[in-house]
Short mmCIF file of C-alpha atoms in Angstrom, two decimals:
data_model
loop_
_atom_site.label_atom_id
_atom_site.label_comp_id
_atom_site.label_asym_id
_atom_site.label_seq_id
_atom_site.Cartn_x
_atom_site.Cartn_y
_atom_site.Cartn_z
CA UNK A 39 88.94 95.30 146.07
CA UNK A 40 90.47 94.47 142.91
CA UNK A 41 91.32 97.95 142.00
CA UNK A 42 93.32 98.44 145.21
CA UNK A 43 95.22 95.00 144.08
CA UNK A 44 95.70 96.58 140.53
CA UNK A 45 96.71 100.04 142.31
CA UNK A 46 99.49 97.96 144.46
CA UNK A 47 100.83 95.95 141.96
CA UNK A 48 101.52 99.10 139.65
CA UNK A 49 103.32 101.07 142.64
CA UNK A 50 105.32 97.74 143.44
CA UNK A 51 105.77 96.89 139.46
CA UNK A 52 107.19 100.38 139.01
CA UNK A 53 109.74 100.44 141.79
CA UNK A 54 111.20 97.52 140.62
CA UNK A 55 111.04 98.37 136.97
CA UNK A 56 112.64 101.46 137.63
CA UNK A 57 115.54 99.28 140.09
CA UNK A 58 116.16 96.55 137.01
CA UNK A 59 119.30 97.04 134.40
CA UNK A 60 118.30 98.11 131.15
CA UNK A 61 118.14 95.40 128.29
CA UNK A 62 119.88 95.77 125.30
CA UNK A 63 117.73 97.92 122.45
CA UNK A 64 117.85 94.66 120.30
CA UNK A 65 115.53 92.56 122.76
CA UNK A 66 113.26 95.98 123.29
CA UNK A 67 110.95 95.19 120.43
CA UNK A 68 110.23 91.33 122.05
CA UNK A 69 109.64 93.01 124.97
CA UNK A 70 107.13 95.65 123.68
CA UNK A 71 105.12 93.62 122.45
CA UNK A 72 104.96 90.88 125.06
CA UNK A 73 104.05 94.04 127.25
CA UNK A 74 100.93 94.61 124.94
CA UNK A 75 99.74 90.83 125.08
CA UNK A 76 99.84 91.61 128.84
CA UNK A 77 98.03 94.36 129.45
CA UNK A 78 95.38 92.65 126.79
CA UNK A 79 95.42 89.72 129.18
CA UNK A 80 94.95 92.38 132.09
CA UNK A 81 92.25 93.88 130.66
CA UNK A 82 90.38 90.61 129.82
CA UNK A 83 90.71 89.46 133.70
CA UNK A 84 88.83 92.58 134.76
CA UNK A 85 86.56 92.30 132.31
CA UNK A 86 85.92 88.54 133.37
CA UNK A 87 86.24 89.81 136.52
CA UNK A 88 83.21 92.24 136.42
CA UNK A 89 81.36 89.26 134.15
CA UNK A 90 82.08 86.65 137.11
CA UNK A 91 83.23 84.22 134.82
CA UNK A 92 87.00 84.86 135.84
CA UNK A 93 89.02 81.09 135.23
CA UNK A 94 92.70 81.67 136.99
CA UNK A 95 93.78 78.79 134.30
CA UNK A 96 92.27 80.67 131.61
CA UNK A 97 93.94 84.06 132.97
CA UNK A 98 97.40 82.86 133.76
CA UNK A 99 97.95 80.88 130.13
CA UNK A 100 96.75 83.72 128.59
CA UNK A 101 99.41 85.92 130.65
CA UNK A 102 101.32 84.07 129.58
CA UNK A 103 100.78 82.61 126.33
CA UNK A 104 99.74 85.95 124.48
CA UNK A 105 103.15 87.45 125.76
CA UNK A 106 105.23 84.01 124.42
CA UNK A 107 103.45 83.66 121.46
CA UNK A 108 103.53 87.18 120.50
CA UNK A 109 107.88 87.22 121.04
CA UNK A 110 107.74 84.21 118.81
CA UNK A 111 105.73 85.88 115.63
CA UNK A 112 107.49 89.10 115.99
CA UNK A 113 110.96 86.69 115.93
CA UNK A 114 109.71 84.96 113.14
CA UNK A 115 108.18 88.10 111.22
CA UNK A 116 112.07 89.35 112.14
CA UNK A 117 113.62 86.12 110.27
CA UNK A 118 110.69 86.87 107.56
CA UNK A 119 111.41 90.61 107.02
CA UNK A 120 107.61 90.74 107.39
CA UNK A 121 106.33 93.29 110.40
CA UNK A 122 103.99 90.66 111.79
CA UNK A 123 104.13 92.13 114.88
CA UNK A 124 101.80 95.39 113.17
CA UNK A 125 99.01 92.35 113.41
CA UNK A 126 99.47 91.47 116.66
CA UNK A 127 99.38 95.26 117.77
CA UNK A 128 96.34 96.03 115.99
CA UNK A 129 94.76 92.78 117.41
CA UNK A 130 95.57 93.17 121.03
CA UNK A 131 94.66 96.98 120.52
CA UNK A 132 91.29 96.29 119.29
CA UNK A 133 90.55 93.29 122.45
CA UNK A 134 92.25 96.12 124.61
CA UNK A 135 89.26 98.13 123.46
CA UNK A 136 86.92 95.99 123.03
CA UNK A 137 87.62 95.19 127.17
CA UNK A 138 87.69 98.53 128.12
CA UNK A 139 84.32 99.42 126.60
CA UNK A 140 82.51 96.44 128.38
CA UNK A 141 84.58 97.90 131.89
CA UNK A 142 83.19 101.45 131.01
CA UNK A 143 79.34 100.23 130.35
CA UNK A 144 79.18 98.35 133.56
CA UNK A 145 80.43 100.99 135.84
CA UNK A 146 78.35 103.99 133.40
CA UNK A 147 75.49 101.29 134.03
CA UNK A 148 75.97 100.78 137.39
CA UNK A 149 76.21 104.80 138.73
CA UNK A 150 73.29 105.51 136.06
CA UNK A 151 71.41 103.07 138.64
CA UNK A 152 72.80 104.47 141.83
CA UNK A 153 71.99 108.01 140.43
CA UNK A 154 68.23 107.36 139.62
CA UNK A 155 67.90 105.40 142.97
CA UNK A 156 69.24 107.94 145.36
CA UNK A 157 66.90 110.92 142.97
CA UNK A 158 64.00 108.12 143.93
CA UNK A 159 64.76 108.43 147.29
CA UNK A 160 65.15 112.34 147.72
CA UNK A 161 61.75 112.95 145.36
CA UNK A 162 60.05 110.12 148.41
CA UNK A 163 61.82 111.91 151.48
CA UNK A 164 60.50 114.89 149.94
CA UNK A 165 56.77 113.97 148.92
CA UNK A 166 56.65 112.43 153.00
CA UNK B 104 85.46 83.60 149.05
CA UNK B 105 88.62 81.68 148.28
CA UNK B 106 88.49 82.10 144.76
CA UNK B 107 87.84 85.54 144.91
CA UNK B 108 91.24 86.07 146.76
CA UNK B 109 92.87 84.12 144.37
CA UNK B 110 91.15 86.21 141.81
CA UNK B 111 92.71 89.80 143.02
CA UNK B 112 96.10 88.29 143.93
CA UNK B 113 96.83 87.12 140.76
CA UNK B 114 95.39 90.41 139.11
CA UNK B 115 97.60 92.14 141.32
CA UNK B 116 100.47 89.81 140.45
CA UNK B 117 99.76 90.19 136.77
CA UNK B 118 99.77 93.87 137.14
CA UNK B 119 103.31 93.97 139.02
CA UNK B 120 105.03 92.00 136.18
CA UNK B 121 103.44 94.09 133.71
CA UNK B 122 104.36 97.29 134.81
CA UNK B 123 107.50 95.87 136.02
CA UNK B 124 108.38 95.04 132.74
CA UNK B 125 106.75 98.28 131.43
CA UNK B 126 108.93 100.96 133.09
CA UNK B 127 112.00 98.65 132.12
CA UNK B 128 110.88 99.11 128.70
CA UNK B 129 110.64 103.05 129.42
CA UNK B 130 114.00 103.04 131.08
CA UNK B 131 115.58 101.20 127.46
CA UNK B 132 113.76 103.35 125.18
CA UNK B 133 114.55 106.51 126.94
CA UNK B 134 118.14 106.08 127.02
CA UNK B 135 118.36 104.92 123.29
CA UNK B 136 118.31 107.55 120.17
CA UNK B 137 114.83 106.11 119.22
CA UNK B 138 114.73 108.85 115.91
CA UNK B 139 116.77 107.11 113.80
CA UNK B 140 117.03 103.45 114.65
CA UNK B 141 113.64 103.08 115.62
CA UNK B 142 112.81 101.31 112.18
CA UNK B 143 116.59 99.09 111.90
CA UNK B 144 116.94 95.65 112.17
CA UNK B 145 120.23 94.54 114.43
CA UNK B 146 122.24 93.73 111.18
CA UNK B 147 122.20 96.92 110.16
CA UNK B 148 122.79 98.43 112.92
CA UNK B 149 125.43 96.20 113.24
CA UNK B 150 126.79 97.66 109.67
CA UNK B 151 125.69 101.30 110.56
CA UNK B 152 128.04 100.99 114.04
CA UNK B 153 130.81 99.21 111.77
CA UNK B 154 130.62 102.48 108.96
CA UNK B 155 130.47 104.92 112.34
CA UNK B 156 133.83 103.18 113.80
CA UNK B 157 135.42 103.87 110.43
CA UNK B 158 133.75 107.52 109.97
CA UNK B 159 135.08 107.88 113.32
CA UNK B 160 138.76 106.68 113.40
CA UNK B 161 138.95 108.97 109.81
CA UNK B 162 137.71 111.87 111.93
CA UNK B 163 140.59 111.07 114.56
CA UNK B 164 143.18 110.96 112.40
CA UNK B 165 142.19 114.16 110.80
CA UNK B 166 141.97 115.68 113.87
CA UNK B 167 145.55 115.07 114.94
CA UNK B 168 147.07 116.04 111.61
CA UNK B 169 144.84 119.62 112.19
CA UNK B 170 145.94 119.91 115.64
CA UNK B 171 149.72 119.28 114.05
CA UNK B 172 149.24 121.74 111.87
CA UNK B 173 147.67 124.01 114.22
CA UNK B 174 150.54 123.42 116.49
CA UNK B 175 152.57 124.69 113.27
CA UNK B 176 150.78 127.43 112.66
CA UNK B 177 151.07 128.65 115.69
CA UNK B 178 155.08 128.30 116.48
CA UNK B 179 154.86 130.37 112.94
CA UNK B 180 152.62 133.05 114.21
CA UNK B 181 155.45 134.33 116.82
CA UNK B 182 157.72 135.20 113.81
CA UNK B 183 154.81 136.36 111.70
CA UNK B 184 155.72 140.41 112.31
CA UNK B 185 159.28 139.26 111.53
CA UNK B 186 158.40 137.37 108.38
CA UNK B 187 155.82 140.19 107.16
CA UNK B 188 158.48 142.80 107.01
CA UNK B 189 161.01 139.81 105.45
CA UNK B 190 158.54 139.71 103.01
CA UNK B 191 157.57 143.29 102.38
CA UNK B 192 161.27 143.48 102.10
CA UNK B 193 161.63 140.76 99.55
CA UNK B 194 158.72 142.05 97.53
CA UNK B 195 160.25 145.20 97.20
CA UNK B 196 163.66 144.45 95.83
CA UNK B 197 161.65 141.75 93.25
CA UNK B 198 160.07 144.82 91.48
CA UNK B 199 163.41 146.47 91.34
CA UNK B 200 164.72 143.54 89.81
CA UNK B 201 161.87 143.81 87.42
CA UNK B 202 161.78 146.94 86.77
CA UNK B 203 158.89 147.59 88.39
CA UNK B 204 159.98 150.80 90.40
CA UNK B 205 160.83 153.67 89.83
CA UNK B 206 165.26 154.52 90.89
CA UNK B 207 167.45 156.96 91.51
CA UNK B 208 170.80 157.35 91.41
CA UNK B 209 174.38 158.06 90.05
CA UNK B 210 175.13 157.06 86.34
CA UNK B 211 175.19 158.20 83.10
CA UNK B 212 173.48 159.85 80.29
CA UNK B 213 174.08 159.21 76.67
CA UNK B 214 172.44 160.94 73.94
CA UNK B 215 172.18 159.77 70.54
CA UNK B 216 171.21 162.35 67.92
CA UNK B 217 170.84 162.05 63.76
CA UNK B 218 172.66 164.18 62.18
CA UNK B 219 173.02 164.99 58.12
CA UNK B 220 174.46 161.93 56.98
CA UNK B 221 173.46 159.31 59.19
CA UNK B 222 170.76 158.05 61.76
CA UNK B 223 171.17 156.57 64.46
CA UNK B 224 170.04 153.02 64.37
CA UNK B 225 168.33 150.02 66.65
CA UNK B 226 171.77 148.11 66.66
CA UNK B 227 173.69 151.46 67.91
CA UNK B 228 170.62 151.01 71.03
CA UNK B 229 171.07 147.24 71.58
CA UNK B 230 175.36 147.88 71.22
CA UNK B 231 175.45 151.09 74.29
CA UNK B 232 172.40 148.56 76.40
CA UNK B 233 174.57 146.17 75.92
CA UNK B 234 177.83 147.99 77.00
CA UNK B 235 176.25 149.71 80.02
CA UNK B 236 174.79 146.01 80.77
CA UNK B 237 178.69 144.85 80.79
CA UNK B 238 179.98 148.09 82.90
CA UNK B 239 177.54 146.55 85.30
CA UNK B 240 174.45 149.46 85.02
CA UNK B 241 171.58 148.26 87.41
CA UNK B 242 168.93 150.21 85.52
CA UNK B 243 168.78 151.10 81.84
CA UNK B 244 166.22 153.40 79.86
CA UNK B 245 165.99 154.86 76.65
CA UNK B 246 163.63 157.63 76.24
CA UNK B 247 161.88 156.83 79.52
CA UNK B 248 161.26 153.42 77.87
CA UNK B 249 162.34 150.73 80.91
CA UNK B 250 164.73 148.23 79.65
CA UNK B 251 163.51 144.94 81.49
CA UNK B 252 164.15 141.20 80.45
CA UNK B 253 161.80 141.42 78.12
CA UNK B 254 162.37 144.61 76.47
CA UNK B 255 162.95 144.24 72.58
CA UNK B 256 164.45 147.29 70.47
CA UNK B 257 163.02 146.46 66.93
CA UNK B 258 163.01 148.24 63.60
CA UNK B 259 159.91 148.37 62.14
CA UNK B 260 160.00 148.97 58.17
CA UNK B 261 162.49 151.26 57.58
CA UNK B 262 163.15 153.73 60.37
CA UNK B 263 161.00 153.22 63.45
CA UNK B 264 162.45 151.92 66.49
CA UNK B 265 159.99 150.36 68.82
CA UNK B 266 160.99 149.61 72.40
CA UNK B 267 158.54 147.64 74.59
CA UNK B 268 156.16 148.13 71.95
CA UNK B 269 156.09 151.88 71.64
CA UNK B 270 157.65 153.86 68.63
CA UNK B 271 160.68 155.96 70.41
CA UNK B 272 161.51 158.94 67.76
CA UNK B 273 165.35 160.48 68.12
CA UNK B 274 167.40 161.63 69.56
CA UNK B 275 167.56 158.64 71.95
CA UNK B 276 168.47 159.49 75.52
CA UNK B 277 169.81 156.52 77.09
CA UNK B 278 169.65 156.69 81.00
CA UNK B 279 171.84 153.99 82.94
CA UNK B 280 172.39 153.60 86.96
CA UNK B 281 175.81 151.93 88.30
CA UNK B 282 179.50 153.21 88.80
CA UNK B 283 179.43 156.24 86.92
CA UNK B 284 183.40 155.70 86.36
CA UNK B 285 182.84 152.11 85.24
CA UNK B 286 180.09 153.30 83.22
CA UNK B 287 182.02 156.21 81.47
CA UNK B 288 185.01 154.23 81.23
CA UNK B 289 183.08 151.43 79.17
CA UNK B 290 181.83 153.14 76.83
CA UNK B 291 184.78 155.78 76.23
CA UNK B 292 187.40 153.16 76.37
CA UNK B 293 189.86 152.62 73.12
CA UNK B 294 188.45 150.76 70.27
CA UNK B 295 185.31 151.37 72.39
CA UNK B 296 181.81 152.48 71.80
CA UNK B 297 182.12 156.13 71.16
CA UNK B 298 185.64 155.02 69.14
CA UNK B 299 183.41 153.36 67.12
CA UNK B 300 180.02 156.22 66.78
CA UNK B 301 182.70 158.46 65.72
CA UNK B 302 184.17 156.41 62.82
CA UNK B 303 180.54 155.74 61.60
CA UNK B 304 180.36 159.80 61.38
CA UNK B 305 177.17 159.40 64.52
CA UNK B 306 176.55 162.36 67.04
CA UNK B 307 177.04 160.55 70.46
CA UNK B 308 177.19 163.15 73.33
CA UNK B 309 177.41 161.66 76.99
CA UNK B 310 177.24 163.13 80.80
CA UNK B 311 178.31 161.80 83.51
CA UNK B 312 175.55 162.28 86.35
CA UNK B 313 175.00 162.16 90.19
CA UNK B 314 171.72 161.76 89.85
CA UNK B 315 169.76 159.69 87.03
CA UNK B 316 166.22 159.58 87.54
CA UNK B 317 164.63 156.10 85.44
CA UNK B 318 161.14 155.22 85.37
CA UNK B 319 159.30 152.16 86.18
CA UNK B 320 158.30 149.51 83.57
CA UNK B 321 153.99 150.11 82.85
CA UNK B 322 153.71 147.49 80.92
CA UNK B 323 152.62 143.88 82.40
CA UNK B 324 155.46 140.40 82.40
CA UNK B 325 152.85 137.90 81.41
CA UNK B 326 153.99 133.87 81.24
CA UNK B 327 151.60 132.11 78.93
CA UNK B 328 153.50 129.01 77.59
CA UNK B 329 156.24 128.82 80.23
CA UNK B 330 155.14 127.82 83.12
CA UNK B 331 157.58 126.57 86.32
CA UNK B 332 159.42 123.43 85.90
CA UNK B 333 159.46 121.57 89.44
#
């Protein structure tokens, strides 16, 4: 169910990406990196989701918040002449990963089962 | 069950901002020259669009003084056959002027020979150049020695007469092309050169000719302390 969701919301995100105006290249950096804390935040709701300890609060602030407070260190690395936004990369990067491994063991877990299960079955049918 | 709805719709919202966002971030970048400004700050790309704009209106103004000239060129090109054979033409008659050809024509030819008492001398040479210059002789030479504007006739020592740097033994042949009357008339004229040969006891023999042949200067006009004054 929540794939289909994800599925939907891409096909409708990238018709009306493709339909907005383009923003000017100096605002493109903010936005990069607000799209990382995003799909971080993504990430972490499916991986709550599969954990069943999904909070809506705790998904929409972090939406949220990650993308905000990620535009405001990159602006203030900007005013710094320091690349903060390198940390925030690499840290969003790494949780990205971090997500998708837990994602990848339940679902390697989960067919492993159904696998061994439906081999059960076939070696019974057969022995009967 | 209500939570769980609430669960994928705001996944599914999440997602359609994201990629929203996303492909208008694909859209910016791919329509931007990401190469070389990828690593600029706005100020200086500020200062690098400021340095363009200058680059630029330089270029411009360059480019309409080329086209001018072009434009120039070009009117010029139609007369080009016309001005090649002007300036064949011109080239020409500057090497007759210096000497640098070889001419033909009417004139005279006056021999100068030693004889038992006396020799002939450089300032008998320099007197009949000078006297065929006056009778208005286009082309002098004296024993196929080319007498150009910077011809000398020098004594060296004693006896040797050098013209344009070569040692000319007698008799002297002097060759000159103009008005062969003016030219005969100059030099045979009362009180005149030959008046004067014969009272220094020289041997001066002349002939009046239809056709002088002179030779062409072989030595080179260099200019190394003058040079032209604008």
């Amino acid at each position: 169910m929540i794939y289909i969701s994800i599925i939907i919301g891409c096909i409708l995100g990238a018709i009306i990406g493709m339909n907005t105006p383009v923003i000017s290249y100096t605002y493109s950096s903010y936005l990069a990196i607000a799209i990382i804390a995003a799909l971080d935040t993504v990430f972490g709701g499916i991986t709550s989701v599969i954990k069943k300890n999904f909070d809506l609060k705790i998904f929409l602030s972090g939406f949220f918040g990650n993308a905000i407070l990620s535009i405001a260190l990159t602006y203030l690395g900007e005013r710094l002449n320091v690349d903060i936004y390198l940390a925030a990369v690499v840290v969003f990067v790494g949780r990205m990963f971090t997500n998708l491994a837990i994602i990848r063991r339940h679902y390697v877990d989960k067919w492993t089962n159904k696998f061994a299960e439906m081999s059960h079955k076939n070696k019974k049918e057969v022995k009967e | 069950m209500k939570g769980k709805y609430i669960m994928i719709v705001s996944i599914g919202l999440a997602t359609l901002i994201l990629t929203a966002v996303m492909f208008t971030q694909f859209k910016t970048v791919e329509q931007t020259d990401i190469t070389a400004i990828e690593t600029m700050r706005e100020t200086e790309l500020r200062a690098e669009l400021a340095n363009w704009k200058t680059k630029y209106e330089e270029i411009e103004t360059k480019l309409s003084e080329t086209e001018g000239r072009i434009a120039e060129y070009q009117s010029q090109l139609s007369n080009s056959a016309e001005s090649e054979t002007i300036l064949e033409k011109e080239l020409d008659e500057t090497s007759m002027y210096l000497g640098y050809t070889k001419l033909q024509g009417e004139g005279i030819e006056v021999i100068l020979k030693d004889n038992s008492n006396t020799a002939i001398d450089r300032w008998d040479l320099l007197s009949i150049v000078n006297e065929l210059k006056f009778a208005g002789a286009e082309a002098i030479s004296i024993n196929g020695e080319r007498i150009v504007s910077t011809t000398e006739i020098a004594t060296v020592g004693t006896q040797f007469i050098f013209i344009n740097g070569n040692r000319i033994p007698a008799p002297f042949t002097v060759k000159a092309i103009g008005d062969k009357k003016y030219l005969e008339s100059a030099i045979t004229i009362k009180g005149g050169y030959m008046d004067e040969m014969k009272l220094y006891e020289k041997t001066v023999e002349y002939e009046v000719k239809d056709i002088v042949d002179i030779p062409a200067y072989s030595g080179a006009i260099k200019f190394e302390y003058a040079e032209e004054n604008k």
